[in-house]
Structures are given as C-alpha cells and as structure tokens.
mmCIF file with all atom_site columns, C-alpha atoms in Angstrom:
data_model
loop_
_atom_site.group_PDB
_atom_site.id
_atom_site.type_symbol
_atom_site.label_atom_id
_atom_site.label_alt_id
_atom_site.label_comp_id
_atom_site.label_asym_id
_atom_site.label_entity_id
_atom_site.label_seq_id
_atom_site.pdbx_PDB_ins_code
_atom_site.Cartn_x
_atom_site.Cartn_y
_atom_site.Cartn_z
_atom_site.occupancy
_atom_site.B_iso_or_equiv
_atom_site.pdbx_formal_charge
_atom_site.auth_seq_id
_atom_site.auth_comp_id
_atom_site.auth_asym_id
_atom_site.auth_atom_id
_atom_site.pdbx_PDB_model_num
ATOM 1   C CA . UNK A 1 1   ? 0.000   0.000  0.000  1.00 76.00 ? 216 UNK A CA 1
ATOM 2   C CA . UNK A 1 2   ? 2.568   2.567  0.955  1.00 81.00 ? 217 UNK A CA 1
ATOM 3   C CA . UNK A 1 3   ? 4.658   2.149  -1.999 1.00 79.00 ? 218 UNK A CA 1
ATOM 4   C CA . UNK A 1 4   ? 2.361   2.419  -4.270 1.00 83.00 ? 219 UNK A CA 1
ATOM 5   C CA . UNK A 1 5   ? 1.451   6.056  -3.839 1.00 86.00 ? 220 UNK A CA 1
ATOM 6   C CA . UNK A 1 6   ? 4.576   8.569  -3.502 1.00 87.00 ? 221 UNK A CA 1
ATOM 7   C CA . UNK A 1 7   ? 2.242   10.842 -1.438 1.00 90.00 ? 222 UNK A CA 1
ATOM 8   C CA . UNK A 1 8   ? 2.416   7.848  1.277  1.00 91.00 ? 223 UNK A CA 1
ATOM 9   C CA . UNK A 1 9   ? 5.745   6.954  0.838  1.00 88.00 ? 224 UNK A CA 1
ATOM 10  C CA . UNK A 1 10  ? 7.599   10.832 1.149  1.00 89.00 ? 225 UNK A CA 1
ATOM 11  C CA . UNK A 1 11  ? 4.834   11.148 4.378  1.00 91.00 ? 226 UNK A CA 1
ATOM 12  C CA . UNK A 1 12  ? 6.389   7.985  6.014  1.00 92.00 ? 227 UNK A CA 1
ATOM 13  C CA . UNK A 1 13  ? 10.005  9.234  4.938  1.00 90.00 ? 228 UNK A CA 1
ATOM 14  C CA . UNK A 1 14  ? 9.211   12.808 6.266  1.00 90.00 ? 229 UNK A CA 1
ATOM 15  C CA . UNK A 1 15  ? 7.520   11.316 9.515  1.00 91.00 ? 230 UNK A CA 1
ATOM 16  C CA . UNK A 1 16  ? 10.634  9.209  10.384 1.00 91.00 ? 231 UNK A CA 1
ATOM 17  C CA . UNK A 1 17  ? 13.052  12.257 9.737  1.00 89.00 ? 232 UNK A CA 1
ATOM 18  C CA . UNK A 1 18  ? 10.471  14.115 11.821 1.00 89.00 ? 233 UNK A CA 1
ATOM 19  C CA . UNK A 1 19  ? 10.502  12.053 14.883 1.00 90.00 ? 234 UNK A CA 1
ATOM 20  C CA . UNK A 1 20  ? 14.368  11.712 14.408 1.00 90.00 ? 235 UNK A CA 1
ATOM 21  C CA . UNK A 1 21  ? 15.086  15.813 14.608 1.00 89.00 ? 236 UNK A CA 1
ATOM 22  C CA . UNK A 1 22  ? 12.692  15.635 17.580 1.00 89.00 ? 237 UNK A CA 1
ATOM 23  C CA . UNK A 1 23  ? 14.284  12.867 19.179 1.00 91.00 ? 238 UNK A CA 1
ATOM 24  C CA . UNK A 1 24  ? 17.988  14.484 18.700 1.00 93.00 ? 239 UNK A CA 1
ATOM 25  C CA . UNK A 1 25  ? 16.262  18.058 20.240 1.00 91.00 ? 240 UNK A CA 1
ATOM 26  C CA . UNK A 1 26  ? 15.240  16.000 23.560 1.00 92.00 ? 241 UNK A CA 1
ATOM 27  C CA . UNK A 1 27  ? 18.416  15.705 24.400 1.00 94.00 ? 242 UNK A CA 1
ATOM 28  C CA . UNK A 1 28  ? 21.000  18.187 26.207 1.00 95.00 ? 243 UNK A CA 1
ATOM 29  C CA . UNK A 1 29  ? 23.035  20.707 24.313 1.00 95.00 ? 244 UNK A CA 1
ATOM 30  C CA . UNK A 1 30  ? 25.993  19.332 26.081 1.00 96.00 ? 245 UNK A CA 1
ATOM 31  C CA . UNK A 1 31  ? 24.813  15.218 25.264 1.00 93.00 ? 246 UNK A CA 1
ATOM 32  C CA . UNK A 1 32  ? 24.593  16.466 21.695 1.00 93.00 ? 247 UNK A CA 1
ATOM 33  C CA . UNK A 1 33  ? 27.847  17.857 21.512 1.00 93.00 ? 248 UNK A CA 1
ATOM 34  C CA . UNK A 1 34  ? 29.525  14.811 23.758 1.00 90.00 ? 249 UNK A CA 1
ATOM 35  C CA . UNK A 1 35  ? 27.970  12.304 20.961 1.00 90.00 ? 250 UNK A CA 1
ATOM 36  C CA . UNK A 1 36  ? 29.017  14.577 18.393 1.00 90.00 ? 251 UNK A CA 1
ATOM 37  C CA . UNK A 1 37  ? 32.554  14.662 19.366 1.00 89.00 ? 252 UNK A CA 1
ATOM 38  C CA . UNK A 1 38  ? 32.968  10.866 19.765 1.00 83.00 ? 253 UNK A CA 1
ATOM 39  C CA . UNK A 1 39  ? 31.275  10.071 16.701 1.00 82.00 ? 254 UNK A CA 1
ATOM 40  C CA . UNK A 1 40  ? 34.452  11.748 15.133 1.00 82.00 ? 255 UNK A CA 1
ATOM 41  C CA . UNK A 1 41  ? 36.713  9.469  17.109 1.00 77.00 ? 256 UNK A CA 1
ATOM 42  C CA . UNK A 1 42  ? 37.213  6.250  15.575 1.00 68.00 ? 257 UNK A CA 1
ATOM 43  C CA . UNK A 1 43  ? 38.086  4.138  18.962 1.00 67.00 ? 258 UNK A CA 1
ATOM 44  C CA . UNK A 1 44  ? 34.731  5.559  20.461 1.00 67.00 ? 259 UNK A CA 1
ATOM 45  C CA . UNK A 1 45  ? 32.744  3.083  17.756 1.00 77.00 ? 260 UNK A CA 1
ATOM 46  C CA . UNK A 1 46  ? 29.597  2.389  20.661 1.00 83.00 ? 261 UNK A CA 1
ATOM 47  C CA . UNK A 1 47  ? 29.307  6.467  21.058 1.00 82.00 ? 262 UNK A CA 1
ATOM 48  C CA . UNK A 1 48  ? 29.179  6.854  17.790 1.00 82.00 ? 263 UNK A CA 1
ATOM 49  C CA . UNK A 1 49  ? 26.342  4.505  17.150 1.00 85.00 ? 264 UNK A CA 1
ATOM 50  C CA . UNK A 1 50  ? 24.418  5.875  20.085 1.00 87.00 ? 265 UNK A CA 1
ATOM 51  C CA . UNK A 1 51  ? 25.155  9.131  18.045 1.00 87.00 ? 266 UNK A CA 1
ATOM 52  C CA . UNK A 1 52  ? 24.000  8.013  14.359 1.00 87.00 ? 267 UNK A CA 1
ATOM 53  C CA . UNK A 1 53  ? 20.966  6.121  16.413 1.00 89.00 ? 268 UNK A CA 1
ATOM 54  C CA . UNK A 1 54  ? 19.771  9.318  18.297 1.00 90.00 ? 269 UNK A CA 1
ATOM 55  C CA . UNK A 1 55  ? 20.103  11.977 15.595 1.00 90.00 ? 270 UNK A CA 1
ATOM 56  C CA . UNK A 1 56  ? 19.406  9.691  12.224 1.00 87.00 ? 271 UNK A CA 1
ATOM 57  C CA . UNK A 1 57  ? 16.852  6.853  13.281 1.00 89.00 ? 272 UNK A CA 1
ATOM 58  C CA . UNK A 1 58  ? 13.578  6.997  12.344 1.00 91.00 ? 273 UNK A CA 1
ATOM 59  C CA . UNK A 1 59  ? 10.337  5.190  14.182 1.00 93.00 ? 274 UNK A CA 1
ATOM 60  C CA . UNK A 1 60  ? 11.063  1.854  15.899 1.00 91.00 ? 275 UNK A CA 1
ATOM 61  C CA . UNK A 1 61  ? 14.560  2.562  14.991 1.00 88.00 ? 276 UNK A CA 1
ATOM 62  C CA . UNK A 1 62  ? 14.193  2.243  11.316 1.00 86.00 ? 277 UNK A CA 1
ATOM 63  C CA . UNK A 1 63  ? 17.575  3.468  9.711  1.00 79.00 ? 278 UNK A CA 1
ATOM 64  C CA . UNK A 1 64  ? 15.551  5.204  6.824  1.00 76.00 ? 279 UNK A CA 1
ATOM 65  C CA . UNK A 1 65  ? 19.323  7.085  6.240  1.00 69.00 ? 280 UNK A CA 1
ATOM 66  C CA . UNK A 1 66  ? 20.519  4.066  4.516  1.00 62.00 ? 281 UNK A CA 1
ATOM 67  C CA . UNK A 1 67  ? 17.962  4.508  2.252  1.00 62.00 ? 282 UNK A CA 1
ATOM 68  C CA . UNK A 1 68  ? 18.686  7.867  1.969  1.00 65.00 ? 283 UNK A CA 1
ATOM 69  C CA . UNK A 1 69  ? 22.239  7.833  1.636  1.00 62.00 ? 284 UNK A CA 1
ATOM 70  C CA . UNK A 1 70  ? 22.052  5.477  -1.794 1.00 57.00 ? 285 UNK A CA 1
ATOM 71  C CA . UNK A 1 71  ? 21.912  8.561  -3.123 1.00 48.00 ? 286 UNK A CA 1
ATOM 72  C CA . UNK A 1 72  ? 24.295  10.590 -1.452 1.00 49.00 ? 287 UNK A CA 1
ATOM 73  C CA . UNK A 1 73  ? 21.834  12.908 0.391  1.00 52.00 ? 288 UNK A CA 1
ATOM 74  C CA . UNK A 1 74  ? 21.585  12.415 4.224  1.00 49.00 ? 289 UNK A CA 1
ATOM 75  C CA . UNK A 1 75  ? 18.276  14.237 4.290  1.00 49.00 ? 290 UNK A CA 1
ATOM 76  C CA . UNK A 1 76  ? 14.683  13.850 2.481  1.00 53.00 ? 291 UNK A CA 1
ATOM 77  C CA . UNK A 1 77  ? 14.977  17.472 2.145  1.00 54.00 ? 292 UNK A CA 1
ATOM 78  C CA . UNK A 1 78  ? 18.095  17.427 0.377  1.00 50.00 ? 293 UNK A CA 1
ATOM 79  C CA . UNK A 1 79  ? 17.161  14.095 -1.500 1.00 51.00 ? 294 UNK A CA 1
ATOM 80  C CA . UNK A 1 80  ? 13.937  16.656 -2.576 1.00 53.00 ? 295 UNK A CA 1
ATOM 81  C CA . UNK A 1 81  ? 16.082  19.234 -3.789 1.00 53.00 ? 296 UNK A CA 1
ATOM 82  C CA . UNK A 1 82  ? 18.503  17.298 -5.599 1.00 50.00 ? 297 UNK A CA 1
ATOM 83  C CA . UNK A 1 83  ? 18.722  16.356 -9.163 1.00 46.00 ? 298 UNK A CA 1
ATOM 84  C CA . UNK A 1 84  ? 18.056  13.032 -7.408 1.00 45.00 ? 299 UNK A CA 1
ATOM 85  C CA . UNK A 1 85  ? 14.701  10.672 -7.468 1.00 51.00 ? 300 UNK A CA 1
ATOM 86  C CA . UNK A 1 86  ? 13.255  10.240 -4.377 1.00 53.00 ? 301 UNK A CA 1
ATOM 87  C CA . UNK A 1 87  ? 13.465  6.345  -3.223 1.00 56.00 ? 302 UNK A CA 1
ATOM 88  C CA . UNK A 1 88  ? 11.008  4.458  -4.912 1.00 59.00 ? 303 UNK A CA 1
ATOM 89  C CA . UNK A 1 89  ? 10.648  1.915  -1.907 1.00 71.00 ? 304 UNK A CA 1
ATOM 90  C CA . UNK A 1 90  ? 9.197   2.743  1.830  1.00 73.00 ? 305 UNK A CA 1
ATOM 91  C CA . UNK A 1 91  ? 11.544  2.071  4.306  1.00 75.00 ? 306 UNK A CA 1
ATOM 92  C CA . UNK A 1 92  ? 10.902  -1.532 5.736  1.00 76.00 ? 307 UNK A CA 1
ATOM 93  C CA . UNK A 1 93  ? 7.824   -0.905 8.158  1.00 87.00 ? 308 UNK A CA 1
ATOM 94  C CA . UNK A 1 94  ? 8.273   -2.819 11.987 1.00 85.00 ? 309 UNK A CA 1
ATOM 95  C CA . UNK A 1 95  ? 6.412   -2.038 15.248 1.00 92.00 ? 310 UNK A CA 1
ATOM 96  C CA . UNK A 1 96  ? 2.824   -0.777 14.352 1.00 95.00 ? 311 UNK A CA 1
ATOM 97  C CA . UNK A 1 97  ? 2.941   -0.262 17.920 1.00 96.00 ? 312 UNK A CA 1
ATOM 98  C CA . UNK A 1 98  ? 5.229   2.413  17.691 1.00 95.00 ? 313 UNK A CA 1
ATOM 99  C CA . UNK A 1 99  ? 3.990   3.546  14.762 1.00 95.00 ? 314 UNK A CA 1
ATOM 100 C CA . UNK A 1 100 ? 0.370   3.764  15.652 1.00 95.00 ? 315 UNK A CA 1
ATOM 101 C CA . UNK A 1 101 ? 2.287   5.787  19.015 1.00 94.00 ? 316 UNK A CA 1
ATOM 102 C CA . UNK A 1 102 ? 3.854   8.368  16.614 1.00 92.00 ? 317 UNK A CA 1
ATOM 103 C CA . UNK A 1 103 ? 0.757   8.664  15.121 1.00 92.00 ? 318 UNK A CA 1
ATOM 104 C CA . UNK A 1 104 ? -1.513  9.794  17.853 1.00 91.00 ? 319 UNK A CA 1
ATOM 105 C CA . UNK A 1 105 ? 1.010   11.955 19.703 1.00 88.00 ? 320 UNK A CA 1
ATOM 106 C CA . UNK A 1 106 ? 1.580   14.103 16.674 1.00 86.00 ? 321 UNK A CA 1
ATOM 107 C CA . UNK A 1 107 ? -2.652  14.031 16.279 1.00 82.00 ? 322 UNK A CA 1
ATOM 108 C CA . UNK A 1 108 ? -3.147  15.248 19.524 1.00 72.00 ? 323 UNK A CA 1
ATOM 109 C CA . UNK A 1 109 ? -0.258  17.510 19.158 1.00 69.00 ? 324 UNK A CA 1
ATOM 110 C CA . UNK A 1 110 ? -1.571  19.076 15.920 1.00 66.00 ? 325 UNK A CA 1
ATOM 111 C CA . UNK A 1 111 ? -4.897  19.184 17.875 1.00 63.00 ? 326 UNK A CA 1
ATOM 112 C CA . UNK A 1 112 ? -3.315  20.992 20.747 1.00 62.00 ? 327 UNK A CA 1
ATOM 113 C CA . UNK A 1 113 ? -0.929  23.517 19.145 1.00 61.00 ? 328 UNK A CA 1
ATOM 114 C CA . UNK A 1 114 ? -2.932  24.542 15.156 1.00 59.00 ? 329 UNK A CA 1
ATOM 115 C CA . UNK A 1 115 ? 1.031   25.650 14.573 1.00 59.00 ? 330 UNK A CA 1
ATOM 116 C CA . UNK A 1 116 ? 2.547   22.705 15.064 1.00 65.00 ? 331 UNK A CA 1
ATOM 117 C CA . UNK A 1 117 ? 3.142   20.905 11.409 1.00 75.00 ? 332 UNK A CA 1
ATOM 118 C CA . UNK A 1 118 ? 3.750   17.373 12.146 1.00 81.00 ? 333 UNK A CA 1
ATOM 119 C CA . UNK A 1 119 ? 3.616   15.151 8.506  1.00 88.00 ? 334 UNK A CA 1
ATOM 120 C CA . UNK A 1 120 ? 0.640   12.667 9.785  1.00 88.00 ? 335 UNK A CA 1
ATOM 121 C CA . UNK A 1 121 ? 2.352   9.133  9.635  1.00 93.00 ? 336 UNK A CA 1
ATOM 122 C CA . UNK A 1 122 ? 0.688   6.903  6.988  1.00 94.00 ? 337 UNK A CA 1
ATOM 123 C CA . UNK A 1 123 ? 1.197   3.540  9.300  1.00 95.00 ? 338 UNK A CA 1
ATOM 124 C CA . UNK A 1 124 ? -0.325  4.759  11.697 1.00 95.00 ? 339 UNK A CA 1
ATOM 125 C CA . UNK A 1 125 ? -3.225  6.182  10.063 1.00 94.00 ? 340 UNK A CA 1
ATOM 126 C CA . UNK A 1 126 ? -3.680  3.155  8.424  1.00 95.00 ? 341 UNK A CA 1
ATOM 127 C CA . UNK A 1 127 ? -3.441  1.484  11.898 1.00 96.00 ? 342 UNK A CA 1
ATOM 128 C CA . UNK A 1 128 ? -5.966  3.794  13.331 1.00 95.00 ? 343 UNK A CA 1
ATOM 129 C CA . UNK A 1 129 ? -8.511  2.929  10.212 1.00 96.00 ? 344 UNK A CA 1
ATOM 130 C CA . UNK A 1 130 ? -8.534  -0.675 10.574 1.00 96.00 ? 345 UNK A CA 1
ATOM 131 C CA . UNK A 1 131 ? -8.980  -0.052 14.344 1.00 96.00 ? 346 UNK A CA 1
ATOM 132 C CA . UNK A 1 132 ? -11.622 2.006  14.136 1.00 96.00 ? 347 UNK A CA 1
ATOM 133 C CA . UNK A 1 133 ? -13.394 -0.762 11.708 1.00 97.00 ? 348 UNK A CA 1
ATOM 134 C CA . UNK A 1 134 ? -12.844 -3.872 13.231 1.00 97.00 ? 349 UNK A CA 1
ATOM 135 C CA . UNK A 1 135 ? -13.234 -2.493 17.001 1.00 96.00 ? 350 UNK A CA 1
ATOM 136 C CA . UNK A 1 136 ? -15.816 0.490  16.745 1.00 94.00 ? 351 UNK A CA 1
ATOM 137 C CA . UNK A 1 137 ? -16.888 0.201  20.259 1.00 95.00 ? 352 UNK A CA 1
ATOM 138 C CA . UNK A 1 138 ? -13.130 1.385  21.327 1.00 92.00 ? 353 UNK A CA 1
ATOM 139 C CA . UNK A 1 139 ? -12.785 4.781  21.848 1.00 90.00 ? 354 UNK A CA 1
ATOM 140 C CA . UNK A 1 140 ? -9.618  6.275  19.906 1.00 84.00 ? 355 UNK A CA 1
#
C-alpha cells in the first residue's frame, strides 16, 4: 500500500526524519555535543552509534538514512532538492505499535498547538482505520 502512492511513501520518509530531529532536540546541548565529538573518534565506535541512532533513526529505529544515503543525500529534504529521485521503496515498516504511538502523539499535538506541522504518519493512520473498523466500540 505505501509504496504504491509517492504521497504515502515521502509522508512515512518525512515522519521518520520528523521524529528523528525531535528525538535528537530532547536531548541536552551538552549530550549532543559529547555524541558529536565521539562520533568523530574512531576508537569511540559504541558512542558513535548511540550518536547516528539518536540523531538519524527513524520510528522503531528504522535506519531510513541508509535509504537515503544510496543517493548521497543524508536528508529527504536534500534528496527533494537534488537532481536526485526520491526512493522508490518505503523504508521496511516494523512495530505498528510504535507507529500507531507516533501517530496519535503528533494528532493530539496538531490538535493541541494549530502551529505545530507534524507530517501525519501513513502507518499509523492506516493502523488507526482498521482499528476504528474492526473495534468500533473502542474509543480512539
């Protein structure tokens, strides 16, 4: 389903970039620059993983970069702006749970703050829909 529309597929690229940048902003200015600094070091290799995991994964830990990087961009945005196609596969997809998660956080913070511009994850929309069908006495 997701990659057969590129709507779906950049909105579950931008949502995992989304929740990385906000993930990487949770932490201390001085963490940041401590995991920056030993992801420069080569003998610091399990820093530097905590680094690449904190500022670079995407939901569940998805390493969407990878997918990202085939191209030489580290970014969707740049990947957008280059003379570069965007990927034509979704990222693999793991933990609905999470995903459904990510979903309703950035709902109710779109609902909460009409400024905020969270890209609406298309997992866990999805997740939400068949929820909603197959369990309508739930309230979500």
């Amino acid at each position: 389903m997701i990659e057969q529309s590129a709507d779906l597929t950049d909105r579950l690229f931008q949502s995992h970039e989304e929740y990385a940048r906000l993930r990487w902003s949770s932490i201390t200015t001085e963490d940041q620059k401590v995991l920056e600094a030993a992801s420069k070091r080569i003998e610091s290799s399990s820093l530097s993983r905590m680094h690449d995991m904190m500022k670079h994964s995407g939901i569940a830990g998805s390493n969407v970069t990878a997918f990202l990087q085939t191209s030489n961009c580290t970014t969707l945005e740049k990947q957008k702006s280059s003379s570069h196609a965007l990927p034509t596969s979704a990222p693999p997809i793991k933990c609905l749970h999470a995903h459904y998660a990510h979903h309703r956080s950035t709902t109710n913070t779109r609902l909460a703050l009409p400024f905020s511009s969270f890209t609406i994850n298309p997992v866990g929309e999805r997740v939400h829909e068949l929820l909603a069908q197959e369990f309508p006495y739930l309230s979500l």
